[in-house]
XYZ file of C-alpha atoms in Angstrom:
502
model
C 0.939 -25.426 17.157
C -0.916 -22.689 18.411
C -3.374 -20.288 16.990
C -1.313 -17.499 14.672
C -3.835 -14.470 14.459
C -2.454 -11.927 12.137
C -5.690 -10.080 12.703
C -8.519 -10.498 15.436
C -11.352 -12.571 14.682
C -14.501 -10.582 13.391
C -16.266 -8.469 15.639
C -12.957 -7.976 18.224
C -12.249 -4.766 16.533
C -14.902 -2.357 18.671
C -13.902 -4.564 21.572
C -10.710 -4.129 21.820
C -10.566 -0.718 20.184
C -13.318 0.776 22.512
C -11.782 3.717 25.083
C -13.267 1.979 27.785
C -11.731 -1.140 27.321
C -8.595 0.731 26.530
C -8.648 2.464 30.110
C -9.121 -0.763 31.795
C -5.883 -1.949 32.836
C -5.444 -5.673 32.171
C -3.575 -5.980 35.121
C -6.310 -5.144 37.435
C -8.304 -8.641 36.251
C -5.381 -10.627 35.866
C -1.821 -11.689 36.587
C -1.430 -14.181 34.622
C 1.765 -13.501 32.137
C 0.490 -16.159 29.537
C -3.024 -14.297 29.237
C -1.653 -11.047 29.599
C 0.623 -11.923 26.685
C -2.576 -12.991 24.530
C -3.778 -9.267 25.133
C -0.872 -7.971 23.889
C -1.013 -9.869 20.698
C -4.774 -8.446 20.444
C -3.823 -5.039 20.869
C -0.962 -5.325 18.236
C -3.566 -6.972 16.157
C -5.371 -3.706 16.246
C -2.659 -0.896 16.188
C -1.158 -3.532 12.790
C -5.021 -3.101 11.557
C -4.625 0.731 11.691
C -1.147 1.246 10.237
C 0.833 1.207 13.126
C 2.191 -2.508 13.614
C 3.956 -2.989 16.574
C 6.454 -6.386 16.523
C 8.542 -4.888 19.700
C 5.543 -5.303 21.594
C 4.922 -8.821 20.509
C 8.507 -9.972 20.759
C 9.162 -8.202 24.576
C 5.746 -10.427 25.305
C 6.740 -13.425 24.112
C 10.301 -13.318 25.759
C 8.190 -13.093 29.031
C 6.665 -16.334 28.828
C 9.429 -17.892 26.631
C 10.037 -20.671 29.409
C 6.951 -21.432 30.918
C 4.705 -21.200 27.665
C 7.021 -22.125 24.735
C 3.809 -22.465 22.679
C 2.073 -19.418 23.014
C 5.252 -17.160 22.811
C 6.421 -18.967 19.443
C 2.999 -17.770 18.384
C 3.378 -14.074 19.439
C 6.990 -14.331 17.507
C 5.433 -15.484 14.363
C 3.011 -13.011 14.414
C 5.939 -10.360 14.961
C 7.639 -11.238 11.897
C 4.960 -11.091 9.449
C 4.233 -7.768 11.002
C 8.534 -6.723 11.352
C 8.548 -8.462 7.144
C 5.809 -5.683 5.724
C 7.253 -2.374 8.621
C 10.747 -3.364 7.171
C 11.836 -3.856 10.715
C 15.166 -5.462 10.036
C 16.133 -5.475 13.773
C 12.803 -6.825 15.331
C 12.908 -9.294 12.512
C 15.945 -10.455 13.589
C 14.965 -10.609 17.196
C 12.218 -12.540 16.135
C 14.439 -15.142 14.331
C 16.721 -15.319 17.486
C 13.814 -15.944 19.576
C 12.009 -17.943 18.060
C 14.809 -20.392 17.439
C 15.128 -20.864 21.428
C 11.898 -21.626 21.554
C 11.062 -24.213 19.188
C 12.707 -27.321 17.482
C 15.638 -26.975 15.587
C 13.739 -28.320 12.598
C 10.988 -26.500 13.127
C 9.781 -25.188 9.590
C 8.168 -21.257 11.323
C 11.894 -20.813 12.377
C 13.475 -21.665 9.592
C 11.144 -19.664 7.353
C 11.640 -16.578 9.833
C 15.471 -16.885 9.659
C 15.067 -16.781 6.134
C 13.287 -13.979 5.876
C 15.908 -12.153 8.141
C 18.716 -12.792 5.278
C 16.263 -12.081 2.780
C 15.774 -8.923 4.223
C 19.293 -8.001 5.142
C 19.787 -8.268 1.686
C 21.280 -11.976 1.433
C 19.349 -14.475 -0.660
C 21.910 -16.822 -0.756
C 21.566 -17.735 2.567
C 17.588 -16.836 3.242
C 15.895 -18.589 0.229
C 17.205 -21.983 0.978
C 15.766 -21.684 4.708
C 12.288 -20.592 3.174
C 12.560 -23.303 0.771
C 13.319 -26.320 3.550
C 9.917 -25.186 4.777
C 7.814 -25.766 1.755
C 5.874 -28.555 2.197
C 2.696 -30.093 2.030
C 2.283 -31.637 5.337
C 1.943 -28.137 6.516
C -1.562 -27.623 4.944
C -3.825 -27.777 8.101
C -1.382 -26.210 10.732
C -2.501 -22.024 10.501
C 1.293 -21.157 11.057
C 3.097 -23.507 9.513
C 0.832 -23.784 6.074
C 0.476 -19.279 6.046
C 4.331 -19.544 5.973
C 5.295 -22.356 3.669
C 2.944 -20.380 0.716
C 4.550 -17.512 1.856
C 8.085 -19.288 1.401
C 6.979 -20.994 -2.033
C 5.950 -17.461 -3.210
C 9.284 -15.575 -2.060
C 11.622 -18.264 -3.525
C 9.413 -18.357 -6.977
C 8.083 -21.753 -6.699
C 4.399 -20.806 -8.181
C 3.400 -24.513 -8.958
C 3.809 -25.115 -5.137
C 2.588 -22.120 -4.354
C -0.763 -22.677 -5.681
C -1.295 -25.988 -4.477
C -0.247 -25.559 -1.122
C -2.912 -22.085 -0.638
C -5.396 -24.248 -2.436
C -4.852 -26.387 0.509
C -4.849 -23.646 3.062
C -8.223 -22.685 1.573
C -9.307 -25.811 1.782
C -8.612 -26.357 5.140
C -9.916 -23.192 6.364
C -13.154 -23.991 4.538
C -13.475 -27.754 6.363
C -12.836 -26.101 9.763
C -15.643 -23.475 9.644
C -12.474 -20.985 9.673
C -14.097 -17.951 7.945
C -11.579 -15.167 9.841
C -8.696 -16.890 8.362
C -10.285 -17.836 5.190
C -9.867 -14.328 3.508
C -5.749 -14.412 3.827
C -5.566 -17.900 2.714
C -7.676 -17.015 -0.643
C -5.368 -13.939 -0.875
C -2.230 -15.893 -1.008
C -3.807 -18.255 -3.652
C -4.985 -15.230 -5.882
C -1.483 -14.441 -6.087
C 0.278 -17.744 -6.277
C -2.496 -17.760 -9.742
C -1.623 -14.396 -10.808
C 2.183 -15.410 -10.553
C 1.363 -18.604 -12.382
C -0.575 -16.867 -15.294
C -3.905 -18.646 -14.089
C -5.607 -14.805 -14.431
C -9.293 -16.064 -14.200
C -8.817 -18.467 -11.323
C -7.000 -15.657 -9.619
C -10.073 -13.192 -10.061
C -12.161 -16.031 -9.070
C -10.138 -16.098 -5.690
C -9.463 -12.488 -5.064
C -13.285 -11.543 -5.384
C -14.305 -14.338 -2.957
C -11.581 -13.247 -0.389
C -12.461 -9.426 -1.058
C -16.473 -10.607 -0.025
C -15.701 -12.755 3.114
C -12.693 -9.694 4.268
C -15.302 -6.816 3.695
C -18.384 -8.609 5.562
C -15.851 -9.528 8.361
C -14.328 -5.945 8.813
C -11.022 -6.784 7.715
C -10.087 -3.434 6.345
C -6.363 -4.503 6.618
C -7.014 -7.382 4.422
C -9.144 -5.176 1.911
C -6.130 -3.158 1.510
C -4.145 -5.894 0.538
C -5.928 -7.193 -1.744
C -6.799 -4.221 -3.541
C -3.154 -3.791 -4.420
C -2.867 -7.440 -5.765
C -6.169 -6.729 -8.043
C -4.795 -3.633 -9.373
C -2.009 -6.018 -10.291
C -4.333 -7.705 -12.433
C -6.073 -4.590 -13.951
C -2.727 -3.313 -14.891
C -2.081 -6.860 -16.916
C -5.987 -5.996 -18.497
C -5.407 -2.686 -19.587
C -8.007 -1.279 -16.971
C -6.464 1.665 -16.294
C -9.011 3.342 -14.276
C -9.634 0.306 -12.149
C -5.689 0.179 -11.591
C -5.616 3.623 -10.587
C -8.470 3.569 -8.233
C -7.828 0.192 -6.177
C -4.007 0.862 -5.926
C -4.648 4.073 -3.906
C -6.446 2.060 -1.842
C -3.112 0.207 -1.303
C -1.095 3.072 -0.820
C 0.092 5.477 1.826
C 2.243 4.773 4.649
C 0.384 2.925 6.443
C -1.801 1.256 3.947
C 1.431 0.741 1.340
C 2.356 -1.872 4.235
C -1.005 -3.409 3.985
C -0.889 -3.471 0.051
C 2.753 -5.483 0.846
C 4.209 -2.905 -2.505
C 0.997 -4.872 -4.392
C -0.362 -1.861 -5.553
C 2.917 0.588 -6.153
C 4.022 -2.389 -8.560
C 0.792 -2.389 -10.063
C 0.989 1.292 -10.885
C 4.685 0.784 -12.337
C 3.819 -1.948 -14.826
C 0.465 0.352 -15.967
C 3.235 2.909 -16.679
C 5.435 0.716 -18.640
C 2.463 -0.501 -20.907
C 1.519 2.938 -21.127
C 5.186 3.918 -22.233
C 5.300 6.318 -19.227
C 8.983 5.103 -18.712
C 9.904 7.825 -16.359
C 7.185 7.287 -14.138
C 7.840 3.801 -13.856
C 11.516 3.996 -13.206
C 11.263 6.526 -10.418
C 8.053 5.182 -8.665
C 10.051 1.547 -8.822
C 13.166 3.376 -6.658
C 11.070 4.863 -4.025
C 9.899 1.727 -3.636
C 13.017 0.070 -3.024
C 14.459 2.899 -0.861
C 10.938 2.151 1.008
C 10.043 -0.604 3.972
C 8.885 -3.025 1.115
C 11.795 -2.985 -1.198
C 12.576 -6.490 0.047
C 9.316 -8.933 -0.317
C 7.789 -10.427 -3.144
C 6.238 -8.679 -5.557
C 8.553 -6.034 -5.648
C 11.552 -8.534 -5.615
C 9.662 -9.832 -9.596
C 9.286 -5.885 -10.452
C 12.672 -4.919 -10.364
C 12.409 -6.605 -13.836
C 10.494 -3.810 -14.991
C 12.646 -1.171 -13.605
C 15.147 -2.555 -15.956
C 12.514 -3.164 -18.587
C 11.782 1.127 -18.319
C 15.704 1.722 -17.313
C 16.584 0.533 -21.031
C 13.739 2.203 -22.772
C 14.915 5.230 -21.264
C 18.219 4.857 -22.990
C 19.847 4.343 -19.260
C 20.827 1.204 -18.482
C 23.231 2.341 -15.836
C 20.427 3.475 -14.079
C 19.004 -0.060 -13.366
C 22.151 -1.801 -12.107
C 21.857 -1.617 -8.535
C 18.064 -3.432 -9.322
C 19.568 -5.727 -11.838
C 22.202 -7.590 -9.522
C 19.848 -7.356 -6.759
C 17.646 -9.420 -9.253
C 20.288 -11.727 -10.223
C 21.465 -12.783 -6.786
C 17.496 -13.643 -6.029
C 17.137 -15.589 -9.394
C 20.306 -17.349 -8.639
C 19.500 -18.372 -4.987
C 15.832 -19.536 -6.153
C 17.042 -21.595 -8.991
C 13.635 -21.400 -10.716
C 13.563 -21.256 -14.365
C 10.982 -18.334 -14.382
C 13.621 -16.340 -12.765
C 16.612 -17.223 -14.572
C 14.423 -16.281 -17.445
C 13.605 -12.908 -16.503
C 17.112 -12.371 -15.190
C 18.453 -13.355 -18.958
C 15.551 -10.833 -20.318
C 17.221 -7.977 -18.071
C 20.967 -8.435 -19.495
C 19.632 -8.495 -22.828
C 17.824 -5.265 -22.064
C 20.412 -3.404 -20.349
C 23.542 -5.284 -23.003
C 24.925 -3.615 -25.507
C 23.366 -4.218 -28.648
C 25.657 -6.407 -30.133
C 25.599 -8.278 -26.963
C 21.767 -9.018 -26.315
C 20.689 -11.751 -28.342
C 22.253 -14.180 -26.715
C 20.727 -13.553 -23.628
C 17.484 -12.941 -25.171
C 18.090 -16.825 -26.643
C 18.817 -17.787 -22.732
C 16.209 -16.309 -21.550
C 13.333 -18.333 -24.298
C 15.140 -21.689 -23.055
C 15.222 -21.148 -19.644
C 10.844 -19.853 -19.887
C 10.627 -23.557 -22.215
C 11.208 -25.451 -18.439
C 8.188 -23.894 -16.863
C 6.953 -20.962 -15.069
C 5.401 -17.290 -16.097
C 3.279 -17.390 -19.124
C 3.342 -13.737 -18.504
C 7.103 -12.972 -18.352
C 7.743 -15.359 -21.039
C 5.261 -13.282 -23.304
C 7.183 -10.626 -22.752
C 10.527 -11.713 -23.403
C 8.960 -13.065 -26.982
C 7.509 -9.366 -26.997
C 11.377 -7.589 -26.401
C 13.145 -10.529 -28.308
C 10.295 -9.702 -31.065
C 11.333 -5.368 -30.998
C 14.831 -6.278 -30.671
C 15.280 -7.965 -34.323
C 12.291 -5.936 -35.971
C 14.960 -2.904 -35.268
C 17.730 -5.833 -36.538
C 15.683 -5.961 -39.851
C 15.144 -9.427 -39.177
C 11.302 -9.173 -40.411
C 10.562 -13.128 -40.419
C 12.204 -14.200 -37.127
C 10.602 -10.955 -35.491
C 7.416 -11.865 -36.814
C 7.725 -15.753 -35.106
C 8.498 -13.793 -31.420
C 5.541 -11.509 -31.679
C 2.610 -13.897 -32.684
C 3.932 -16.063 -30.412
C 3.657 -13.262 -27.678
C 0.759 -12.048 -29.062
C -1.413 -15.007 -28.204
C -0.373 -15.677 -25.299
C -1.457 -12.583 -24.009
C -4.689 -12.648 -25.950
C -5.347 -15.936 -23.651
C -4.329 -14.043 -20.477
C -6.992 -11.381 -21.552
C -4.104 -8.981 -21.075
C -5.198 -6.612 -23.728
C -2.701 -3.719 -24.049
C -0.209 -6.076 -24.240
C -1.321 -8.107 -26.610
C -2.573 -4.459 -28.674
C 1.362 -3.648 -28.164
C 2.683 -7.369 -29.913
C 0.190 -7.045 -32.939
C 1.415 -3.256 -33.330
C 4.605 -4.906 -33.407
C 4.172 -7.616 -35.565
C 2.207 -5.180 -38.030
C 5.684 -3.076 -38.421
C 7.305 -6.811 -39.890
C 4.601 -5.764 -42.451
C 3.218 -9.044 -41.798
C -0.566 -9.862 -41.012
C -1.640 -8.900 -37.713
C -5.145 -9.901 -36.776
C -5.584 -9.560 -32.867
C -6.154 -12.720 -31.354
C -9.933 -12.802 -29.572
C -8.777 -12.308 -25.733
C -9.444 -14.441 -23.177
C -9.902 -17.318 -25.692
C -8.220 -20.021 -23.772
C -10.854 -19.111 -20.672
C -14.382 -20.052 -22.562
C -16.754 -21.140 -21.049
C -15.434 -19.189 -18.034
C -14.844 -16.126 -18.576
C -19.357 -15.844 -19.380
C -19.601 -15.749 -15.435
C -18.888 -13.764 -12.436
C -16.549 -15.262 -10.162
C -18.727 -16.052 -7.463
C -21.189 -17.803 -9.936
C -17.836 -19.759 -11.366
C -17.031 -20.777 -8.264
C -20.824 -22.199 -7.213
C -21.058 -24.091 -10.345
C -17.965 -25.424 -10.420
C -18.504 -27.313 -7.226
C -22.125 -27.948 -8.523
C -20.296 -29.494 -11.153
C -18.819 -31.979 -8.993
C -22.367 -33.032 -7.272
C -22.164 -31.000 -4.435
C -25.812 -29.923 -2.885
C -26.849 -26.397 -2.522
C -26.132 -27.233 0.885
C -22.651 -28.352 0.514
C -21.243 -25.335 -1.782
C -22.667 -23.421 0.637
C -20.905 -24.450 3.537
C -17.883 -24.029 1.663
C -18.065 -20.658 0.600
C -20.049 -19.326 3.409
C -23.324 -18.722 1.635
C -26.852 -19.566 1.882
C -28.285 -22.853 -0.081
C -30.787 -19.677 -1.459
C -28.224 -17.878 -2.743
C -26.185 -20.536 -4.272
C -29.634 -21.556 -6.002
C -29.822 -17.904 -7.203
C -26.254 -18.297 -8.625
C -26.674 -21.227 -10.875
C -30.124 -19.563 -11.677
C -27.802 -16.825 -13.356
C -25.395 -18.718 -14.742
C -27.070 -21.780 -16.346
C -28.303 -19.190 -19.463
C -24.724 -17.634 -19.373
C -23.638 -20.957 -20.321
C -26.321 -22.112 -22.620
C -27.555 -24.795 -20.231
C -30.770 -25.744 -18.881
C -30.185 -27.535 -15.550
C -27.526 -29.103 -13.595
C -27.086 -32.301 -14.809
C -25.600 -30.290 -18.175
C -22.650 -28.869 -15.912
C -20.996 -32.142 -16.474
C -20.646 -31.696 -20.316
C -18.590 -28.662 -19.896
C -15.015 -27.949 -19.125
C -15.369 -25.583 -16.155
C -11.672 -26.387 -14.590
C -11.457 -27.548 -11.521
C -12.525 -26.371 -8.237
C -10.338 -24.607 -5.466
């Protein structure tokens, strides 16, 4: 396969950005179509880097060179529908698809995750997420292209388990081939398979390595990204100030693209903890009226429109985001969604009508999937017979809830269950947070990381080829984090439950 660059390697920005190279015309040096195709895939590297992503471009260069350089132009076309996915393109996207398919095997996974995303987009799940799905698999790991869009596929059709272990592959790969450029999108797409998952301190781990490597390799694209996902996670933390400042970093036309709707949703579910229902509600519809309404983290909010829909006393108001929900949740077939989808019909049901849906929705979390969501549902379920006067099976719901979002570290959530629970007039000590994260959460990420790997005998050396640092500073890390964790040297790593390595 070839090389898919969704950005130029580091350092290609001031080249190809520079006016002089910009008033050079290519066609002077060269006449080759294949090399003058490459350029064009630079310069829409660039113009996609400053918020103005151009997937025409790509797909009218790859349909030059479609016959004599099948390879290269099914590059340029995968490259033109990330960048037609986040500009909400619907047309160039399906170009792409069309494209693509003449150019490639008929089994070829990149084409049957870009025809996927097509339906997805055009609003048909039905028919997209089993396409995305055919192309999850592991084999895919090493191959840039084909591995980016499998995660991508596992993430869009809710498989999270898959999810993380095929990124944790990506990353791994990227790490064994020296491929620090890359390396920043692949940890990116693991932070949020883990924030999905409910694995909040691995995904804070990942996100603050990916964050370091994107900033020192002038990714500012990238940046933007992820600080929409890590507002994600503030939101979940109750820190509201953090939220507030790294989702505007997200934001904005151009940069909302960037933030892939990260950092809008982020915003939304800070309302909703916040019991700023309004503000929720409406920021969720100019979402979906937006370019982003159709990918993947604002596909799993529409659950909180209809979360802030009902506390508004307007369920009606939510319908068009509740079936949307329901035909995704179908077509994936995960239990996580069929949860959630349960949790939304008992929010927007009449009363009489909920619980049984709210009783759906508990079974349906018991198979796997958001430790999140299904604290939440136990959380609603919980309010819902409180107001029923059903004190003792109230009480169950809410401890329940309670601790799992104590273990998340998810603090105004968890503040919000004991509140709850205290109403039942039952006791309602809070839960220490975080405590299913000890030893872990006594280090930075970076220092988790470093002795984590140290953990598993790895040199100075060694973790520092992997994470792109010098043996010096991963010395420096464990000198910091050995009195964090009440240790004395190295060989002490091995008596403590650190998790495992990415």
């Amino acid at each position: 396969m070839p090389v898919f660059m969704p950005w130029p390697p580091a350092g290609l920005w001031t080249w190809a950005a520079s006016p002089a190279r910009k008033s050079r015309p290519a066609r002077r040096l060269t006449g080759d179509p294949v090399v003058l195709a490459r350029l064009v895939a630079v310069r829409a590297a660039v113009d996609s880097e400053h918020g103005s992503p151009t997937p025409a471009a790509l797909i009218d260069a790859a349909a030059g060179i479609a016959r004599t350089a099948p390879a290269d132009a099914a590059s340029l076309l995968a490259t033109a529908a990330a960048e037609a996915w986040f500009a909400g393109d619907h047309a160039a996207l399906g170009r792409a698809a069309q494209l693509l398919e003449s150019v490639v095997p008929g089994d070829d996974p990149v084409a049957g995750t870009v025809r996927g995303m097509e339906r997805v987009a055009a609003g048909d799940p039905a028919a997209g997420l089993p396409l995305m799905r055919a192309a999850i698999s592991p084999r895919t790991a090493t191959d840039p292209v084909a591995g980016t869009y499998a995660v991508f596929s596992a993430l869009m059709t809710g498989d999270d388990e898959a999810a993380c272990e095929l990124a944790a592959a990506r990353v791994a790969a990227c790490r064994e081939q020296g491929l620090i450029g890359a390396l920043p999108h692949a940890l990116q797409l693991l932070t949020q398979a883990q924030l999905l998952r409910g694995r909040h301190v691995e995904a804070a781990e990942s996100g603050a390595e990916a964050w370091r490597i994107a900033h020192d390799t002038g990714q500012a694209g990238r940046l933007r990204h992820l600080h929409g996902i890590l507002a994600w996670l503030a939101a979940v933390e109750g820190e509201d100030d953090t939220c507030v400042r790294l989702a505007r970093q997200a934001d904005g036309a151009a940069r909302e693209r960037h933030g892939s709707g990260w950092g809008g949703c982020a915003l939304i579910l800070l309302d909703l903890v916040r019991a700023r229902y309004d503000a929720a509600a409406e920021r969720m519809e100019r979402i979906l009226d937006g370019p982003l309404g159709h990918t993947v983290i604002v596909t799993f909010a529409m659950a909180d429109h209809a979360e802030a829909c009902a506390r508004l006393g307007d369920p009606g108001r939510a319908a068009r985001t509740s079936a949307r929900f329901d035909a995704w949740a179908a077509a994936s077939g995960r239990p996580g969604g069929t949860a959630v989808a349960h949790r939304c019909r008992a929010l927007l049901a009449p009363r009489g009508e909920a619980e049984p849906h709210y009783r759906a929705a508990l079974e349906w979390h018991a198979r796997g999937g958001r430790v999140f969501e299904h604290a939440r549902t136990e959380l609603l379920y919980g309010e819902w017979l409180r107001r029923a006067r059903r004190r003792s099976d109230a009480g169950a719901q809410l401890r329940s809830a309670m601790g799992r979002f104590a273990a998340l570290g998810a603090a105004p959530w968890a503040e919000r269950a004991r509140t709850e629970l205290a109403a039942t007039g039952a006791r309602a000590d809070l839960p220490e947070l975080g405590v299913a994260a000890k030893p872990l959460d006594a280090l930075t990420p970076q220092e988790l990381q470093v002795v984590r790997l140290a953990a598993t005998g790895a040199t100075n050396r060694q973790i520092g080829a992997q994470l792109f640092l010098s043996p010096r500073t991963v010395g420096f890390h464990l000198y910091k984090a050995y009195p964090k964790l009440g240790i004395s040297s190295r060989a002490d790593l091995a008596g403590l439950d650190l998790g495992r390595p990415i």
